[in-house]
PDB file of C-alpha atoms in Angstrom:
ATOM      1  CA  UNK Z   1     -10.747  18.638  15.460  1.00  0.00           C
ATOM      2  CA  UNK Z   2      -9.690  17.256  11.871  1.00  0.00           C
ATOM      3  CA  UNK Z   3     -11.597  15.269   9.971  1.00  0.00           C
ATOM      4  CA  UNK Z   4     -12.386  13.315   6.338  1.00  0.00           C
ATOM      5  CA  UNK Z   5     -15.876  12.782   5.194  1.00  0.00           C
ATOM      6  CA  UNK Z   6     -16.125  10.328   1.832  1.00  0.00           C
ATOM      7  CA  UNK Z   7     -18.947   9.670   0.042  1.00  0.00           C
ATOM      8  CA  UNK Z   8     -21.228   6.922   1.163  1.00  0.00           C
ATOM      9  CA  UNK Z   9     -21.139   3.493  -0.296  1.00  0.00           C
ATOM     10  CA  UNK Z  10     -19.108   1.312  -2.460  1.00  0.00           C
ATOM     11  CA  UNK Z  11     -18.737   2.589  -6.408  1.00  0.00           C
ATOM     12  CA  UNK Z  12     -19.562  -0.060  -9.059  1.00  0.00           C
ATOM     13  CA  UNK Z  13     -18.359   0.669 -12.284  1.00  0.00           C
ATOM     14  CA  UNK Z  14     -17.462  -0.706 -15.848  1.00  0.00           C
ATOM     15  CA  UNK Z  15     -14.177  -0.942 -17.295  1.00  0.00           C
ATOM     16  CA  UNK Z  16     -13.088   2.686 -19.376  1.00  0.00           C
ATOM     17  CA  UNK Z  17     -15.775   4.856 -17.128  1.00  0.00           C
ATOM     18  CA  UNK Z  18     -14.983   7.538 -15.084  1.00  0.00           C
ATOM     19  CA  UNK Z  19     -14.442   7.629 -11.723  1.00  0.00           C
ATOM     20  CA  UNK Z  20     -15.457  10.610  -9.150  1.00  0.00           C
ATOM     21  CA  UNK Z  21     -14.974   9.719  -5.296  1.00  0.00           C
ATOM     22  CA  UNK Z  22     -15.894  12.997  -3.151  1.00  0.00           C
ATOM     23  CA  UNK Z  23     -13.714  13.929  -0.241  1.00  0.00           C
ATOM     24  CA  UNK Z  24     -14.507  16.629   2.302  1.00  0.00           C
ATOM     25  CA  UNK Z  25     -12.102  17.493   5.230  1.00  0.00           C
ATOM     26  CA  UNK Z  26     -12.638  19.850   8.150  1.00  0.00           C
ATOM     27  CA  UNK Z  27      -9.094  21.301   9.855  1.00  0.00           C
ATOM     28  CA  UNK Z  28      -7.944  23.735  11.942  1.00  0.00           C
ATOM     29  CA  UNK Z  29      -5.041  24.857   9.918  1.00  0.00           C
ATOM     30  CA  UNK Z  30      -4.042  24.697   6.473  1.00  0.00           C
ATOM     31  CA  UNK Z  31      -3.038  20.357   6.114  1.00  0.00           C
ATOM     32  CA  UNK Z  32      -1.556  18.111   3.728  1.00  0.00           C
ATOM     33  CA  UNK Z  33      -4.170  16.221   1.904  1.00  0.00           C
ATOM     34  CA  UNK Z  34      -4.147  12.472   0.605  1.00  0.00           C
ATOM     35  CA  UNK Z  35      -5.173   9.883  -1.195  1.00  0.00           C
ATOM     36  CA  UNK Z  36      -4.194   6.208  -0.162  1.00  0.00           C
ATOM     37  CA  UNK Z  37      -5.118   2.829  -2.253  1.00  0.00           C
ATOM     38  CA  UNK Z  38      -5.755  -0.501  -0.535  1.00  0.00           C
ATOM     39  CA  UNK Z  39      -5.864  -3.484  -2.740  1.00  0.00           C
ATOM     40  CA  UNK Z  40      -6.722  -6.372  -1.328  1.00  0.00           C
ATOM     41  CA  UNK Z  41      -5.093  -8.554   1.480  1.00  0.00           C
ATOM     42  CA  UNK Z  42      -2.972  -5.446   0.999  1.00  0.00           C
ATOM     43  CA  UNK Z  43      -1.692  -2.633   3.340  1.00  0.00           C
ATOM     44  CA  UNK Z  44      -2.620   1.245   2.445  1.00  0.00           C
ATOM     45  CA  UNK Z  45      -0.410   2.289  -0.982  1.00  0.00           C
ATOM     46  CA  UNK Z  46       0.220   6.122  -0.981  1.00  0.00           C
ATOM     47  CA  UNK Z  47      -1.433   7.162  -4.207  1.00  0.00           C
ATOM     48  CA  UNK Z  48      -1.175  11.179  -4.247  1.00  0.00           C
ATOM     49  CA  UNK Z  49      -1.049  14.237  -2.623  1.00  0.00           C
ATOM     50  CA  UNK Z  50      -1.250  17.929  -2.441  1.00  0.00           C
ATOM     51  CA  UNK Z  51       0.206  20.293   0.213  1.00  0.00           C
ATOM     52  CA  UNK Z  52      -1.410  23.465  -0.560  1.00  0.00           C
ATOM     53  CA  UNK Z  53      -4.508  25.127  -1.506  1.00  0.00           C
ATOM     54  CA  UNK Z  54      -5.136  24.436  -5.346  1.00  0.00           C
ATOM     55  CA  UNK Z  55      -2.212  21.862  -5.964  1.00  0.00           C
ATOM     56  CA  UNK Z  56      -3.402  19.016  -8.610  1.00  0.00           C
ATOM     57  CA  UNK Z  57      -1.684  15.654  -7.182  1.00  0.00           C
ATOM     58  CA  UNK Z  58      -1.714  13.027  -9.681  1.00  0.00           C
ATOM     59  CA  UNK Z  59      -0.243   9.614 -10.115  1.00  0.00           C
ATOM     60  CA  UNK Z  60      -1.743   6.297 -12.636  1.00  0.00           C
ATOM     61  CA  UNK Z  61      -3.932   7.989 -14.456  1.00  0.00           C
ATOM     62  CA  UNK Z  62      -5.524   9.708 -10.993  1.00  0.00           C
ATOM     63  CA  UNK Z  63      -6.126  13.672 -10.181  1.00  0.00           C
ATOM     64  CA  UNK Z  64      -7.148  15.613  -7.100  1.00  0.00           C
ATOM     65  CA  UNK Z  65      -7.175  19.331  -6.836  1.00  0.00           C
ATOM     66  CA  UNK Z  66      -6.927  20.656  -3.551  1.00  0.00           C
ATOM     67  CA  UNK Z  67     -10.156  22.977  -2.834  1.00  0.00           C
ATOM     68  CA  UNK Z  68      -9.664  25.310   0.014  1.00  0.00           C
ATOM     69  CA  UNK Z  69     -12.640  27.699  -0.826  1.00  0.00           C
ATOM     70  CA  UNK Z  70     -14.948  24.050  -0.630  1.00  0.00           C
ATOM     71  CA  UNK Z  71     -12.250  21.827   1.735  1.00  0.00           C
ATOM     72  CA  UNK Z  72     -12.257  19.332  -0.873  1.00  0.00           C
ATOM     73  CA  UNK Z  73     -10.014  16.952  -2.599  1.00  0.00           C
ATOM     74  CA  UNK Z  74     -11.698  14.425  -4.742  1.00  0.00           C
ATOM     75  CA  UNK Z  75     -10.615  12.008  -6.499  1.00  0.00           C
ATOM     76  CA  UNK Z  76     -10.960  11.514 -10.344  1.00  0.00           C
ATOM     77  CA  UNK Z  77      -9.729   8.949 -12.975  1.00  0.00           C
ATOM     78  CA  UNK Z  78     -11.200   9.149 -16.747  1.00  0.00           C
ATOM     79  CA  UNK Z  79     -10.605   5.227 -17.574  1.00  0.00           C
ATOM     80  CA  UNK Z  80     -10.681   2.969 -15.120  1.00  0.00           C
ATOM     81  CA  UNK Z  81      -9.681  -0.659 -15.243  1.00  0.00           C
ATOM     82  CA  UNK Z  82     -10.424  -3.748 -13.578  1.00  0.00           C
ATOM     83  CA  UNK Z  83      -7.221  -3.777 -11.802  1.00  0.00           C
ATOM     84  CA  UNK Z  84      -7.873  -0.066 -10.571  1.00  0.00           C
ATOM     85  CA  UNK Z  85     -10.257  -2.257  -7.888  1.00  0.00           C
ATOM     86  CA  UNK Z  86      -9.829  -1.416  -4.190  1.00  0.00           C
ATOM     87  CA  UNK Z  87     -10.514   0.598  -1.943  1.00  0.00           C
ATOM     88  CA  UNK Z  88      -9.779   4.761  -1.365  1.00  0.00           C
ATOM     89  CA  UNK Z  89      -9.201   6.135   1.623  1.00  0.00           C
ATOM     90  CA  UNK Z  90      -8.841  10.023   1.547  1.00  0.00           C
ATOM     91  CA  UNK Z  91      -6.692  11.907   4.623  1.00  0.00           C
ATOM     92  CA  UNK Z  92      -5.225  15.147   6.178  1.00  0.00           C
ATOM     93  CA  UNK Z  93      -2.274  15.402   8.462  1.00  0.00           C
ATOM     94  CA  UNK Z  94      -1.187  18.565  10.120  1.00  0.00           C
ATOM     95  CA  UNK Z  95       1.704  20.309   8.977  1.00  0.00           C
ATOM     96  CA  UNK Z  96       2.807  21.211  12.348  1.00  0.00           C
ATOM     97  CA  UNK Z  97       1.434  17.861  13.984  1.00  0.00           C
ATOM     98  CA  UNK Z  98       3.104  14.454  14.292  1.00  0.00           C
ATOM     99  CA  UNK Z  99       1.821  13.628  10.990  1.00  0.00           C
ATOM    100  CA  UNK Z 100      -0.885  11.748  12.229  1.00  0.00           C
ATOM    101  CA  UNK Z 101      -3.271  11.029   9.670  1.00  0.00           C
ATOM    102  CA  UNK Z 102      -6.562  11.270   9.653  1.00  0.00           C
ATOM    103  CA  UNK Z 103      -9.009   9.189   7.180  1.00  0.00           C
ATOM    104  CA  UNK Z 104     -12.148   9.335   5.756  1.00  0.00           C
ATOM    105  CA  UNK Z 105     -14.332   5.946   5.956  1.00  0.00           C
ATOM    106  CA  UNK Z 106     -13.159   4.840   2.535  1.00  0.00           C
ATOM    107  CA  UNK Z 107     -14.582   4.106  -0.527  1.00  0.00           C
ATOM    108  CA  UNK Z 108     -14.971   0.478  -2.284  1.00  0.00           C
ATOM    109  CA  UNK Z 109     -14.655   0.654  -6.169  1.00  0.00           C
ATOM    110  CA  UNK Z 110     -15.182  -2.400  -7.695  1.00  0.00           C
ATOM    111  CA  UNK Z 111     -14.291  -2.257 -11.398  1.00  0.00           C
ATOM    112  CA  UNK Z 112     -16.696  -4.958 -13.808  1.00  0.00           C
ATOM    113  CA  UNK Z 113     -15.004  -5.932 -17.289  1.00  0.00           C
TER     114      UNK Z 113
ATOM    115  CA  UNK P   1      14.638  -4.771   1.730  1.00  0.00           C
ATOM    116  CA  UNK P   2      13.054  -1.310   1.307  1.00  0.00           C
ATOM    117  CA  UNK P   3       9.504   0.384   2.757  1.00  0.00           C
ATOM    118  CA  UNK P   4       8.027  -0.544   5.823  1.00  0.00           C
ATOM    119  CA  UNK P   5       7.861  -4.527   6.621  1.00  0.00           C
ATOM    120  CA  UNK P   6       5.742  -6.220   8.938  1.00  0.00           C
ATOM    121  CA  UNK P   7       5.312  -9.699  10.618  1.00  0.00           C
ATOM    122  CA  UNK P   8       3.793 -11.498  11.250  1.00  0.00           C
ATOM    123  CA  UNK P   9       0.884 -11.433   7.977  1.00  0.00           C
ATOM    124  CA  UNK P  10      -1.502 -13.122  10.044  1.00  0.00           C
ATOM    125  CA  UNK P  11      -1.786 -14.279  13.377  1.00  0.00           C
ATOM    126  CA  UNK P  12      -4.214 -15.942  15.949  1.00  0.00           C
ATOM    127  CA  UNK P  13      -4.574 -15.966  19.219  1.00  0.00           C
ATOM    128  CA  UNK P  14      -5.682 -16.986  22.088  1.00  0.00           C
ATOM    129  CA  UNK P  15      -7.082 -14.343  25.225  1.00  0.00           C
ATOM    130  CA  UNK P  16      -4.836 -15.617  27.352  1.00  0.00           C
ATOM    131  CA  UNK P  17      -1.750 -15.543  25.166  1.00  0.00           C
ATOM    132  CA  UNK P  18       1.104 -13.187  24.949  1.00  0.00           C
ATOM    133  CA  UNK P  19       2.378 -11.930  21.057  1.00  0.00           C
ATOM    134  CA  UNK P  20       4.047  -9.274  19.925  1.00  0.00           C
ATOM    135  CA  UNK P  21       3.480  -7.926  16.335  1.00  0.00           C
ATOM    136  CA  UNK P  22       7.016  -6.375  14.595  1.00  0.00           C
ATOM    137  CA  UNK P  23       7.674  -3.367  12.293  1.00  0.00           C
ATOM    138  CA  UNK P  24      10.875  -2.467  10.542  1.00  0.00           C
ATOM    139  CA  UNK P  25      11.275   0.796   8.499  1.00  0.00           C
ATOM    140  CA  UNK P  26      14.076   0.895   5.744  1.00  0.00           C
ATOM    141  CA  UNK P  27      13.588   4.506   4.760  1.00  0.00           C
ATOM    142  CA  UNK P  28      15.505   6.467   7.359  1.00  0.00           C
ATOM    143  CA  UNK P  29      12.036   7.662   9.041  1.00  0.00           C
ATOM    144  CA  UNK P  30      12.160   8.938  12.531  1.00  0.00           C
ATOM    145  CA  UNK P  31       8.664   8.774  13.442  1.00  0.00           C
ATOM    146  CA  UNK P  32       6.744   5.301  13.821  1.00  0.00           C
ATOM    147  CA  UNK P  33       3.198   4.658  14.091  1.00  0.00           C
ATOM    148  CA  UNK P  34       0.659   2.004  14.734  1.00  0.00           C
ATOM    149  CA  UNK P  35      -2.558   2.050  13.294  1.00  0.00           C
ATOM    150  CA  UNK P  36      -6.205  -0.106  14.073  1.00  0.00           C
ATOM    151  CA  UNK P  37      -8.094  -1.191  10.976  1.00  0.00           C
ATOM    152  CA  UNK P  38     -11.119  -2.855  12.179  1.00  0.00           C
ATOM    153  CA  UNK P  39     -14.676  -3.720   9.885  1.00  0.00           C
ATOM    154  CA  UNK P  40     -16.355  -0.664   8.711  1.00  0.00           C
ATOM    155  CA  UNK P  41     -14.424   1.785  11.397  1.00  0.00           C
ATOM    156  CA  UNK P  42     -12.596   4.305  10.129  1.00  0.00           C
ATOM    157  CA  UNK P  43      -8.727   3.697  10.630  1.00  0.00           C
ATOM    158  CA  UNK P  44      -7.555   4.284  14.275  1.00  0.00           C
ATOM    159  CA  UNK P  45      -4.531   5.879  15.045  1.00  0.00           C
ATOM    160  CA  UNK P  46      -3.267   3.723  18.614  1.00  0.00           C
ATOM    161  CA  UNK P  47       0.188   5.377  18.892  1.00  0.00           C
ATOM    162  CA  UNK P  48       3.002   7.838  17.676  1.00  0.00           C
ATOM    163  CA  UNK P  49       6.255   7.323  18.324  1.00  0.00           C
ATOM    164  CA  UNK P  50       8.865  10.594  17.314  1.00  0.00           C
ATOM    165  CA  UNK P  51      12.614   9.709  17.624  1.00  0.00           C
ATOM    166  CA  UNK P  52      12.216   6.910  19.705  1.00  0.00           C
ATOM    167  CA  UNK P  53       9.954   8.359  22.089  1.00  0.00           C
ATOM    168  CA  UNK P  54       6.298   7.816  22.713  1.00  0.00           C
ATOM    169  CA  UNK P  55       4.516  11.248  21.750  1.00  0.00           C
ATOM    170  CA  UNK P  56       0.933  10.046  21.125  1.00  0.00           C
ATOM    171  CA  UNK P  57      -1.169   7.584  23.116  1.00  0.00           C
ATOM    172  CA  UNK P  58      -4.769   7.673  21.994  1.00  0.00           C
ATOM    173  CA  UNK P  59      -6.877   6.203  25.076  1.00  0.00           C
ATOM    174  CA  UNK P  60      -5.632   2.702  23.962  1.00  0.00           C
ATOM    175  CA  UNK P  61      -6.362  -0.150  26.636  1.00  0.00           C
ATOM    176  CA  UNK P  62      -3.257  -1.408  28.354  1.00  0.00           C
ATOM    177  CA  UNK P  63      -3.273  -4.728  26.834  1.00  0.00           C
ATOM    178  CA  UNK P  64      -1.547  -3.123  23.972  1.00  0.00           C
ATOM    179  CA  UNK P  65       1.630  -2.151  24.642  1.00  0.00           C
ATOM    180  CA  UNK P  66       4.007  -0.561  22.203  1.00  0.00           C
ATOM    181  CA  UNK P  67       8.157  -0.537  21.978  1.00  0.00           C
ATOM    182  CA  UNK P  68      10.248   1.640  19.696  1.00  0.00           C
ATOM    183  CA  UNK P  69      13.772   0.201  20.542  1.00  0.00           C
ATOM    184  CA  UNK P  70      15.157   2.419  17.643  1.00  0.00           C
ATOM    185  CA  UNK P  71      13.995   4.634  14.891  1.00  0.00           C
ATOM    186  CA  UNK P  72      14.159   1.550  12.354  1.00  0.00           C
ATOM    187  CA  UNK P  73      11.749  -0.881  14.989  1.00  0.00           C
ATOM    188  CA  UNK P  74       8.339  -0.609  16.164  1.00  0.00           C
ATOM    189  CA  UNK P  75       6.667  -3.189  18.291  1.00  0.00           C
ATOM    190  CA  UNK P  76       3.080  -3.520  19.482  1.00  0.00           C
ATOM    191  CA  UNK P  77       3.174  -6.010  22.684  1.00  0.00           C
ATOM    192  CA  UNK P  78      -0.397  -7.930  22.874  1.00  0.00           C
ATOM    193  CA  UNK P  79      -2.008  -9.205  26.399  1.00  0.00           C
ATOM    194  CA  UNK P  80      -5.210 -10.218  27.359  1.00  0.00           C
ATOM    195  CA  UNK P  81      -6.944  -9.421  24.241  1.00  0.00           C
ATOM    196  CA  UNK P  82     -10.562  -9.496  23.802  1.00  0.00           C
ATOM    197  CA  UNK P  83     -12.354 -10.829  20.350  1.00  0.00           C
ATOM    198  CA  UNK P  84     -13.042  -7.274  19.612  1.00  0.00           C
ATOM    199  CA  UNK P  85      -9.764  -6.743  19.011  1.00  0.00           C
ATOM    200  CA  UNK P  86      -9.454  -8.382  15.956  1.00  0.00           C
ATOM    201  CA  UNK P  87      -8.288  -6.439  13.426  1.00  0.00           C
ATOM    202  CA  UNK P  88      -5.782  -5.291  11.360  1.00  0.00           C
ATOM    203  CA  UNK P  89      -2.961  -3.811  12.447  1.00  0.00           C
ATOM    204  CA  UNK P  90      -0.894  -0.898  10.375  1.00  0.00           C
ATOM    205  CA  UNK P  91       2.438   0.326  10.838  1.00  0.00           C
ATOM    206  CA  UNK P  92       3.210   3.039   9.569  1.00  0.00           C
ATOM    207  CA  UNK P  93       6.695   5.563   9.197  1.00  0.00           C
ATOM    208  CA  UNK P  94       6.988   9.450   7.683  1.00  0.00           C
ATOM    209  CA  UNK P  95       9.781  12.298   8.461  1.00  0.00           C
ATOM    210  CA  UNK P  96       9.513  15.252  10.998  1.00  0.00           C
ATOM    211  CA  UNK P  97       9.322  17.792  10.770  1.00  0.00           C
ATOM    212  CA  UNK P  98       6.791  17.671   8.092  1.00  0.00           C
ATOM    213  CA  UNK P  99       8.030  20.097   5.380  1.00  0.00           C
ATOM    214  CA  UNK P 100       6.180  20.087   2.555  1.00  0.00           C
ATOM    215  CA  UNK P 101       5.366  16.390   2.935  1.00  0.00           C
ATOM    216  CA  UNK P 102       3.779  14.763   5.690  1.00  0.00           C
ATOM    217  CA  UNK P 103       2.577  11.444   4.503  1.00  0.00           C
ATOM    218  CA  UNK P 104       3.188   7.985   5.991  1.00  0.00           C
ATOM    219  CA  UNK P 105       4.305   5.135   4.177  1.00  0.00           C
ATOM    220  CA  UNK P 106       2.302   1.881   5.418  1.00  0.00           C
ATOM    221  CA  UNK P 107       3.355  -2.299   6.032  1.00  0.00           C
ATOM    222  CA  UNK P 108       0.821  -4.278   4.350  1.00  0.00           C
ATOM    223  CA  UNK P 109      -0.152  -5.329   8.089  1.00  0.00           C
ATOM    224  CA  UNK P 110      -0.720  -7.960  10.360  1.00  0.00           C
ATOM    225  CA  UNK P 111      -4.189  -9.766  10.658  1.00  0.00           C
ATOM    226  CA  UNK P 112      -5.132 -10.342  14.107  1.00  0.00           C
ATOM    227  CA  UNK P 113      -7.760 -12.438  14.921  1.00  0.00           C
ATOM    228  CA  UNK P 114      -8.966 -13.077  18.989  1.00  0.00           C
ATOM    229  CA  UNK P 115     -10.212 -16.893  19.410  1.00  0.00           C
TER     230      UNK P 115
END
């Protein structure tokens, strides 16, 4: 079946470092990938995407190539900021499916000033 | 009103008591979903609703019960529920076929908490 594997733990950072979050994803065919943000108190905020084998999404500042040849899509952002705080759930939905998403655990960046 | 809106924010409730949570979609979606959010689970899809019509169920307990009167309106009907239920709850809409798309567009949710 599908799947989203995200690096383990929250991500503690200062204010103008960069940010790497690492998302693997198994699948049985060729999926959409993700990146949602929640802030919080906050539903999940779409935050980019990529539908194809190395597409760059990018949106605020944030990239994510899509890695076929390593199923991959992480997440980058040079500067962050405090109010880039929240937390990142990576996902893959099926073309041909429902468009049920799958999500990796998520990640918890907390951004210090 | 635009995006996907739902109510209540936050709601508790007794075992014994009957609630429904709502969902309205104002981006001319026809598939509807509902989505489980609990402490450090990954998020749940429940159900999948495609042009009106239940297409996913994922082994969710009968206690939930879900309604999709019309491609705009989603509801998740609550019964019995146990404390473990607590959660949050996610709607979520997207277009099918999928195209060159396929993401969902979330509420910001409804906080359930089981007293």
């Amino acid at each position: 079946g599908n799947s989203v594997t995200q690096m383990e733990g929250p991500v503690t950072l200062s204010e103008e470092a960069f940010l790497t979050i690492n998302c693997t994803y198994t699948a049985t065919g060729y999926p959409s990938l993700f990146w949602y943000v929640q802030y919080p108190g906050e539903g999940l905020q779409l935050l980019l995407k990529a539908t194809k084998a190395d597409d760059k999404g990018s949106n605020k500042g944030f990239e994510a190539t899509y890695r076929k040849e390593t199923t991959s899509f992480h997440l980058e952002k040079g500067s962050v900021q405090v109010s880039d705080s929240a937390v990142y759930f990576c996902a893959l939905s099926e073309k041909d499916g429902n468009n049920r998403l799958a999500f990796g655990k998520g990640n918890q960046v907390v951004v210090i000033p | 009103e635009t995006g996907v809106t739902q109510t209540p924010r936050h709601l508790v409730m007794g075992m014994t008591n009957k609630k429904s949570l709502k969902c309205e979609q104002h981006l001319g979606h026809n598939a509807m979903y509902w989505y489980k959010q609990s402490a450090k689970k990954p998020l749940e899809l429940m159900f999948v609703y495609s042009l009106e019509e239940r297409v996913e169920n994922n082994s969710v307990p009968s206690r939930f019960s879900p309604e999709c009167p019309n491609s705009s309106h989603l509801f998740l009907h609550l019964h019995t529920l146990q404390p473990e239920d607590s959660a949050l709850y996610l709607c979520a809409s997207s277009h099918l076929p999928s195209g060159a798309g396929g993401e969902a567009f979330f509420g910001q949710g409804t906080r359930l908490t089981v007293v």
